[in-house]
Backbone as a chain_set.jsonl record, in Angstrom:
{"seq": "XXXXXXXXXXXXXXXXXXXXXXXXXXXXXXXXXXXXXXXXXXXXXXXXXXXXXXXXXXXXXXXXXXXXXXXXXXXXXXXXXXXXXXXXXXXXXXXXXXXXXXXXXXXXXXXXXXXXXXXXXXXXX", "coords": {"N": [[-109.309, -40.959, 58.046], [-109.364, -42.903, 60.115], [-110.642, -44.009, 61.975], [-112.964, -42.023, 63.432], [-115.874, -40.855, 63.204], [-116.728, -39.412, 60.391], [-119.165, -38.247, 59.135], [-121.219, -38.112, 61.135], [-121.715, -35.489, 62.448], [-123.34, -34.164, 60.454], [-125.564, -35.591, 60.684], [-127.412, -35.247, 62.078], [-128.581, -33.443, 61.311], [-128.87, -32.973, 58.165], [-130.066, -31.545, 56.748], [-128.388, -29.265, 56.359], [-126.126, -29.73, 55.053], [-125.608, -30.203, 51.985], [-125.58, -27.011, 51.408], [-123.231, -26.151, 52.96], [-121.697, -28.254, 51.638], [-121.783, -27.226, 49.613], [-120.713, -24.716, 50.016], [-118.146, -25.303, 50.463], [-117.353, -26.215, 47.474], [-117.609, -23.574, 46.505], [-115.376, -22.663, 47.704], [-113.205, -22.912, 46.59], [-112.667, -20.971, 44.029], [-112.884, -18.448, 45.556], [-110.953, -17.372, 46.291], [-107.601, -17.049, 46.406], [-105.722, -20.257, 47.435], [-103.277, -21.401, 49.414], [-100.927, -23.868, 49.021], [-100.257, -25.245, 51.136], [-103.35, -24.93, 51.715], [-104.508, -25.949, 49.707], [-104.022, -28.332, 49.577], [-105.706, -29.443, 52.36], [-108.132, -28.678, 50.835], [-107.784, -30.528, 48.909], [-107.616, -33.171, 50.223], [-110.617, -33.083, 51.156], [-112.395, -33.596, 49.966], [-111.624, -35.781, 48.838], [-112.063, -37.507, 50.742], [-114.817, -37.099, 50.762], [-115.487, -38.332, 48.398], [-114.954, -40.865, 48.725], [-116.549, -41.899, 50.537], [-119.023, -42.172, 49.496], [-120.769, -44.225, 50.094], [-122.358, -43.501, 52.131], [-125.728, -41.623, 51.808], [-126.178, -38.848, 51.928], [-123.948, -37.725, 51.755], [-123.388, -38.852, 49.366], [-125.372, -38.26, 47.929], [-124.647, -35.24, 46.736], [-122.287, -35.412, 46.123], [-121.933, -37.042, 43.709], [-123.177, -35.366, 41.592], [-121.206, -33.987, 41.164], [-120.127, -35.558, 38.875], [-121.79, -35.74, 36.614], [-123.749, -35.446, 33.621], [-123.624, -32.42, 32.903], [-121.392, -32.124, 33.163], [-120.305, -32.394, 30.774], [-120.314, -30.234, 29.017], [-117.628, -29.272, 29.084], [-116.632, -30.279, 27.568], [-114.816, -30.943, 23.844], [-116.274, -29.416, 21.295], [-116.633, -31.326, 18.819], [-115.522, -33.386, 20.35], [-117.673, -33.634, 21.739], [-119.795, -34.272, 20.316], [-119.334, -36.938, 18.975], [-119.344, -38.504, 21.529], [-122.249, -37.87, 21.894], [-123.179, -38.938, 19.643], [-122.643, -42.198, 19.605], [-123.807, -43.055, 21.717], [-126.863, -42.699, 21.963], [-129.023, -42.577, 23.491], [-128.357, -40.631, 25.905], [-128.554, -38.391, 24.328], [-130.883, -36.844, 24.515], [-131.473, -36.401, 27.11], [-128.965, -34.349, 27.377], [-129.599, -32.496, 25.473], [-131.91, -31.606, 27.311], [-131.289, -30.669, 29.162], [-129.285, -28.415, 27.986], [-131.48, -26.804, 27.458], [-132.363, -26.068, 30.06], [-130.998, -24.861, 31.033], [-130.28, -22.577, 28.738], [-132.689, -21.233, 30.185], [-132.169, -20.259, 32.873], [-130.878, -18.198, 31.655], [-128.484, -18.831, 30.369], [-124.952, -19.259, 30.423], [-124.062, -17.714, 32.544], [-124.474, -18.092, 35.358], [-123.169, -20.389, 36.294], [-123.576, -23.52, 36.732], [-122.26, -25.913, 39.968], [-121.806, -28.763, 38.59], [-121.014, -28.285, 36.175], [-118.7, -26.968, 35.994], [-117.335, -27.291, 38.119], [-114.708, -29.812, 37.969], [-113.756, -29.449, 36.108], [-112.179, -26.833, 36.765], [-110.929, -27.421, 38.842], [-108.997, -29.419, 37.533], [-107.53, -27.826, 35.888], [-106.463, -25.802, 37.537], [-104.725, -27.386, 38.961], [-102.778, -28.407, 36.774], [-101.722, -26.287, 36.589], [-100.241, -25.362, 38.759]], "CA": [[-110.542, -41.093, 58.794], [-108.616, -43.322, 61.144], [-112.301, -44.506, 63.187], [-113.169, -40.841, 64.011], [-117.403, -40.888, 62.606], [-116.446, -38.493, 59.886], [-120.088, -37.353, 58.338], [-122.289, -38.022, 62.245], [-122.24, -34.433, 62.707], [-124.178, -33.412, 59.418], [-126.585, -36.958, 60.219], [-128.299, -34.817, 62.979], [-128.937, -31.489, 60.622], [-128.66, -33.29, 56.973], [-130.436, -30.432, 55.584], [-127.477, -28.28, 56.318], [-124.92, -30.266, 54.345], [-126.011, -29.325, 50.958], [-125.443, -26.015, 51.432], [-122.153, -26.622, 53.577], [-120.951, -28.843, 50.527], [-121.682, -25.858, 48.443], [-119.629, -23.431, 50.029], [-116.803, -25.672, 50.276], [-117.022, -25.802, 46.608], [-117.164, -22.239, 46.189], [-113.935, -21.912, 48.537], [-112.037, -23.018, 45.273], [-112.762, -19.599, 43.431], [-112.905, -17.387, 46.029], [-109.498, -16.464, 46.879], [-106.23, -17.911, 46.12], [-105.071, -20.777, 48.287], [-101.873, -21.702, 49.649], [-100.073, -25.177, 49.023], [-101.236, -26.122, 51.894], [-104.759, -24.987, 51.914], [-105.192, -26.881, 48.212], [-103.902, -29.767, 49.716], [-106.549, -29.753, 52.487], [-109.269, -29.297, 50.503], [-108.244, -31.786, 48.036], [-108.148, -34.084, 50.982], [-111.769, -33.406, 52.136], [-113.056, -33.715, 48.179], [-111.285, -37.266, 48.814], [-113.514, -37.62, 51.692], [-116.224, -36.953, 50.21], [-115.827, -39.442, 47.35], [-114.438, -42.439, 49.433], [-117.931, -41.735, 51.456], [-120.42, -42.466, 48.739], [-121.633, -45.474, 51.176], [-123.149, -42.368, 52.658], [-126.631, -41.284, 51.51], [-126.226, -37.986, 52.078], [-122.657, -37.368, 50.591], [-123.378, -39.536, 47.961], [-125.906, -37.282, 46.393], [-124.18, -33.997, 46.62], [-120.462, -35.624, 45.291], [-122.341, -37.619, 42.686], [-123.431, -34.603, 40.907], [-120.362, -33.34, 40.588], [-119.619, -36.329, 38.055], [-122.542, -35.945, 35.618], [-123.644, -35.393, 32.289], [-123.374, -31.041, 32.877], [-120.117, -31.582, 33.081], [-119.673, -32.928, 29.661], [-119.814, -29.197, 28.758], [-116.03, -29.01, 29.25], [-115.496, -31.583, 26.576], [-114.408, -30.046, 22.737], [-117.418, -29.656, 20.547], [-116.113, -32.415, 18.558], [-115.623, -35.083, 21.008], [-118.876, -33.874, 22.457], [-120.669, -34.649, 19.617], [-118.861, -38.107, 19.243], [-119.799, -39.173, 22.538], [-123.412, -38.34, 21.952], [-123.709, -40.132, 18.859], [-122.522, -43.132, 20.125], [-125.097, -42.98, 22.972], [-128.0, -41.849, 21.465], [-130.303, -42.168, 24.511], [-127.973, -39.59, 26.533], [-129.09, -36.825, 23.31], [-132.458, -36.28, 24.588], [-130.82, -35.644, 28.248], [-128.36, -32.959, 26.558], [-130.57, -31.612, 25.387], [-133.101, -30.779, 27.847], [-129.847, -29.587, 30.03], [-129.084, -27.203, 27.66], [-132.913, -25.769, 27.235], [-132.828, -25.602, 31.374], [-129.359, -23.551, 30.962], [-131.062, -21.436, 28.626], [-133.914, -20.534, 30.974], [-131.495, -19.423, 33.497], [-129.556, -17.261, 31.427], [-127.17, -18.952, 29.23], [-124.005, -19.495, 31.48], [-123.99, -16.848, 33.37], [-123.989, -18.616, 36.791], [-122.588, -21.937, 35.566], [-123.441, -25.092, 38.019], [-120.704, -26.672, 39.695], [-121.939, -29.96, 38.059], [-120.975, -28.063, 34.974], [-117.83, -26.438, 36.098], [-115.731, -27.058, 38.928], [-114.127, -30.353, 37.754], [-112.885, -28.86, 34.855], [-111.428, -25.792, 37.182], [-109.909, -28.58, 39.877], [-107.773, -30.101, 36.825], [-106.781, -26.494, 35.393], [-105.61, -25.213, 38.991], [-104.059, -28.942, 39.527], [-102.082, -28.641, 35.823], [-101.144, -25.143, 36.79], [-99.173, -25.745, 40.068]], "C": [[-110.283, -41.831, 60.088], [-109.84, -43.971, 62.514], [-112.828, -43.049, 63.792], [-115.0, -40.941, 63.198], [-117.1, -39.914, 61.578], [-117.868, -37.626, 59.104], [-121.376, -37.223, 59.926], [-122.701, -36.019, 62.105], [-123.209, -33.424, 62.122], [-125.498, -34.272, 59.823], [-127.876, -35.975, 60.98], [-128.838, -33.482, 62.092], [-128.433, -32.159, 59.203], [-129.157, -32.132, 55.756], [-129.517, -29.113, 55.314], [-126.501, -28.763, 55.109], [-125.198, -29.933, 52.929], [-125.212, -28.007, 50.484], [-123.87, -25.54, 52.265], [-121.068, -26.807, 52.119], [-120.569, -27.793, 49.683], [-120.725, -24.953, 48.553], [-118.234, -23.815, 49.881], [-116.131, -25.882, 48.827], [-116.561, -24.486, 46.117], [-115.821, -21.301, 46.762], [-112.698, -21.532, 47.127], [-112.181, -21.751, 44.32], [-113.008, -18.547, 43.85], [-111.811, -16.635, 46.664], [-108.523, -17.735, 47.009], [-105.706, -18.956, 47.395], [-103.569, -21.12, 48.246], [-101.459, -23.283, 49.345], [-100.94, -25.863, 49.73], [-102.951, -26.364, 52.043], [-105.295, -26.111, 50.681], [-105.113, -28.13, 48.749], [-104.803, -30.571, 50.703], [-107.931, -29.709, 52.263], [-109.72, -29.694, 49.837], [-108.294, -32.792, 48.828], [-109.578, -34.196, 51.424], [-112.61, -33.663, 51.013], [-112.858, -35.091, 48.452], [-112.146, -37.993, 49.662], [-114.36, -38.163, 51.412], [-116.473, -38.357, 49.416], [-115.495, -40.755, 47.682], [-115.649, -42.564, 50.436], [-119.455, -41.887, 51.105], [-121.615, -43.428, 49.167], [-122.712, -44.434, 51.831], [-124.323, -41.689, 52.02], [-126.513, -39.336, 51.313], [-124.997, -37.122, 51.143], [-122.512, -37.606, 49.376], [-123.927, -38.418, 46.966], [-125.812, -35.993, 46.183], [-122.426, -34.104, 46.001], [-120.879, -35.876, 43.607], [-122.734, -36.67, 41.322], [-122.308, -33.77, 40.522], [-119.267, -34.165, 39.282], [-120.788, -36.452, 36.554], [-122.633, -35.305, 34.34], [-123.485, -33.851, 32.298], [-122.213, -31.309, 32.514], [-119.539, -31.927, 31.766], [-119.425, -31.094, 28.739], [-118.923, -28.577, 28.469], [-115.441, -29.77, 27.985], [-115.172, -30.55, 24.908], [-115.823, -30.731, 22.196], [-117.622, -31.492, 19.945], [-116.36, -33.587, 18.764], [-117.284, -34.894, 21.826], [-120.135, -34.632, 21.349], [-120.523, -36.45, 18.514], [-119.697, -38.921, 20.195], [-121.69, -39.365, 22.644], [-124.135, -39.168, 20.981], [-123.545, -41.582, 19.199], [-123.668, -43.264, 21.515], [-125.954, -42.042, 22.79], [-128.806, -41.477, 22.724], [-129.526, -41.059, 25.662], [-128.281, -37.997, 25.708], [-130.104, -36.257, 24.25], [-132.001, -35.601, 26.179], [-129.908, -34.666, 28.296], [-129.226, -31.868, 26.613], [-131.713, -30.655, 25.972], [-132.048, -30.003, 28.722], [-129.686, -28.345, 28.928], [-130.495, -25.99, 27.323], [-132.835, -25.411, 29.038], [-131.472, -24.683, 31.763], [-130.111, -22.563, 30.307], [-132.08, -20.91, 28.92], [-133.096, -19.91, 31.912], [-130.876, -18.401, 32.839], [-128.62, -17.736, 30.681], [-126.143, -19.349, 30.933], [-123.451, -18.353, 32.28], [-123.275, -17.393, 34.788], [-124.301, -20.159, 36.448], [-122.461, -22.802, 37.3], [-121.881, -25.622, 38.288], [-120.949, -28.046, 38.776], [-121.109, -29.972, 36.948], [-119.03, -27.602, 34.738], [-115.946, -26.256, 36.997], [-114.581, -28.376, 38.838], [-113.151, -30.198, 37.177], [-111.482, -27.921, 35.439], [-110.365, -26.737, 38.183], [-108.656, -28.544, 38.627], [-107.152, -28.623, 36.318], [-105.761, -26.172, 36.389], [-104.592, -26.456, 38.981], [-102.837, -28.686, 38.262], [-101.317, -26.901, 35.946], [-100.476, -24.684, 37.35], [-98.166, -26.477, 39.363]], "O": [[-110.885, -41.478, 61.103], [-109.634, -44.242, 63.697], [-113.148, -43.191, 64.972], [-114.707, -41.352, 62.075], [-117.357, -38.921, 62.258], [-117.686, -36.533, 58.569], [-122.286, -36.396, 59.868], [-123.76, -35.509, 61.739], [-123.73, -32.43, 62.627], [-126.558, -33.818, 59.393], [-129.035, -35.96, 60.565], [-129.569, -32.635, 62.605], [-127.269, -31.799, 59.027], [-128.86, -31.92, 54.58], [-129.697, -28.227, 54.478], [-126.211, -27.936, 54.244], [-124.713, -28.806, 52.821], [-124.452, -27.917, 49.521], [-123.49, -24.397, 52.011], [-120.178, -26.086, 51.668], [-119.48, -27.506, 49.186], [-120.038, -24.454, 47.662], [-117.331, -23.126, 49.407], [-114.913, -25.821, 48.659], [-115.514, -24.247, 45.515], [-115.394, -20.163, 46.566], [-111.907, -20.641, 46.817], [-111.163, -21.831, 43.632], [-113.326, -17.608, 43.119], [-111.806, -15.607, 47.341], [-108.626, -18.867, 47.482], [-105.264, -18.367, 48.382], [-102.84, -21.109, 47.255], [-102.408, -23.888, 49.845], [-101.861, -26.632, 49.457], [-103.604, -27.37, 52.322], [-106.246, -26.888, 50.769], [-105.956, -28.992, 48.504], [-104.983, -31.777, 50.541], [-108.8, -30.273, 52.928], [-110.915, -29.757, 49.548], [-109.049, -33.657, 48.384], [-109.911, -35.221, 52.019], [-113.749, -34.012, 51.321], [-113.874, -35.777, 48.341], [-112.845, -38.948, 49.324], [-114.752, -39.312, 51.613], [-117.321, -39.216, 49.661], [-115.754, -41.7, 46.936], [-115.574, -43.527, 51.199], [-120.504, -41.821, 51.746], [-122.801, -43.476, 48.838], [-123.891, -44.765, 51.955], [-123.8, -40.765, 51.398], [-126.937, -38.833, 50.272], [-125.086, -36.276, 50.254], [-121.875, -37.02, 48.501], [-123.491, -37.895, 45.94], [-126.69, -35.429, 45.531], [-121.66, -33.224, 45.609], [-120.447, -35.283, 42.618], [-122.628, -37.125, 40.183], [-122.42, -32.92, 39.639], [-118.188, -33.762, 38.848], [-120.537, -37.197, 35.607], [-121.681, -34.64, 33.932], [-122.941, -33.701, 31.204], [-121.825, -30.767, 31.48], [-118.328, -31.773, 31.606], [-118.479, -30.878, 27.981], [-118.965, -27.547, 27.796], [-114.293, -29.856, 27.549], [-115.376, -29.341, 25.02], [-116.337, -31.83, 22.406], [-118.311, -32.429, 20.348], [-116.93, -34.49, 18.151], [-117.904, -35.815, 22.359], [-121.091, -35.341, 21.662], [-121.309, -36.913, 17.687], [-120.521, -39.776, 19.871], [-122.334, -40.301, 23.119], [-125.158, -39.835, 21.137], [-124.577, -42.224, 19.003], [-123.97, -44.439, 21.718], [-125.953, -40.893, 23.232], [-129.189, -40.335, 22.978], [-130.378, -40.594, 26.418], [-128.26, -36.874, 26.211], [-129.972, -35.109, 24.673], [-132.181, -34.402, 26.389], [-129.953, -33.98, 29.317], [-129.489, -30.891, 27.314], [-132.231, -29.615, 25.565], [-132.089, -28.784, 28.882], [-130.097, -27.248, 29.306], [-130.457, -24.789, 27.057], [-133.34, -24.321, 29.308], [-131.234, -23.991, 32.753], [-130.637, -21.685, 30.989], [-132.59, -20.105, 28.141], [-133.271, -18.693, 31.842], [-130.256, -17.618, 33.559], [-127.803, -16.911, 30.275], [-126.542, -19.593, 32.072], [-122.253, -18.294, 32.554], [-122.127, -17.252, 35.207], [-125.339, -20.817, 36.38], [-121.782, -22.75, 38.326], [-120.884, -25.749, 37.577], [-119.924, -28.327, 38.154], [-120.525, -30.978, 36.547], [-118.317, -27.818, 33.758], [-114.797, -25.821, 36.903], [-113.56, -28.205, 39.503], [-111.996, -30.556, 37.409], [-110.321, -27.997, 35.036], [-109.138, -26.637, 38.144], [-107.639, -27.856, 38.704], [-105.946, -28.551, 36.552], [-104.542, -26.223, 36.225], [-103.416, -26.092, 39.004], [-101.719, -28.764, 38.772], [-100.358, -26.59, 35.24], [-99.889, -23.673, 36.964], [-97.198, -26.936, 39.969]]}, "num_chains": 1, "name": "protein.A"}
């Protein structure tokens, strides 16, 4: 970041970034990158999350750390983790009734999905 303003240019048009963020997620499954390309846009993911001071970044990174994503975990340990934290059940739960109104997993959130795919691609190199 080196003193360069690194998020000003979204501050003026914040309603763009969102949708920005989004695509840069969706870069990761839309066509094979190179070495290099992975490597810059695991640097701008790093960005992102060293930028949480940021209102704006915050609450479009932040979601890519939440309870959807427990989805990825083995039945098992999923059902471990929610016994031990009962009051996260009832939030499960309504996640998976607002999954099955869309469709089942059809078109799977990144919240839900692209962490999981980061470490796959990452253990696959």
């Amino acid at each position: 970041r080196q003193g360069v303003p690194l998020w000003d240019a979204f501050h003026t048009r914040e309603d763009v970034f969102p949708e920005f963020f989004n695509r840069v997620l969706d870069q990761a499954h839309e066509a094979p990158f190179t070495v290099q390309e992975k490597t810059m846009y695991v640097e701008f993911i790093i960005h992102c999350f060293h930028s949480l001071e940021d209102d704006m970044v915050r609450r479009n990174c932040l979601r890519l750390t939440s309870l959807p994503l427990w989805k990825s975990l083995n039945v098992n340990r999923l059902e471990l983790q929610l016994r031990s934290a009962p009051q996260l059940r009832k939030h499960w739960n309504a996640i998976q009734k607002r999954e099955k109104k869309r469709g089942g997993g059809a078109d799977a959130s990144h919240e839900s999905t692209w962490l999981p795919s980061m470490v796959r691609d990452f253990l696959h190199v």
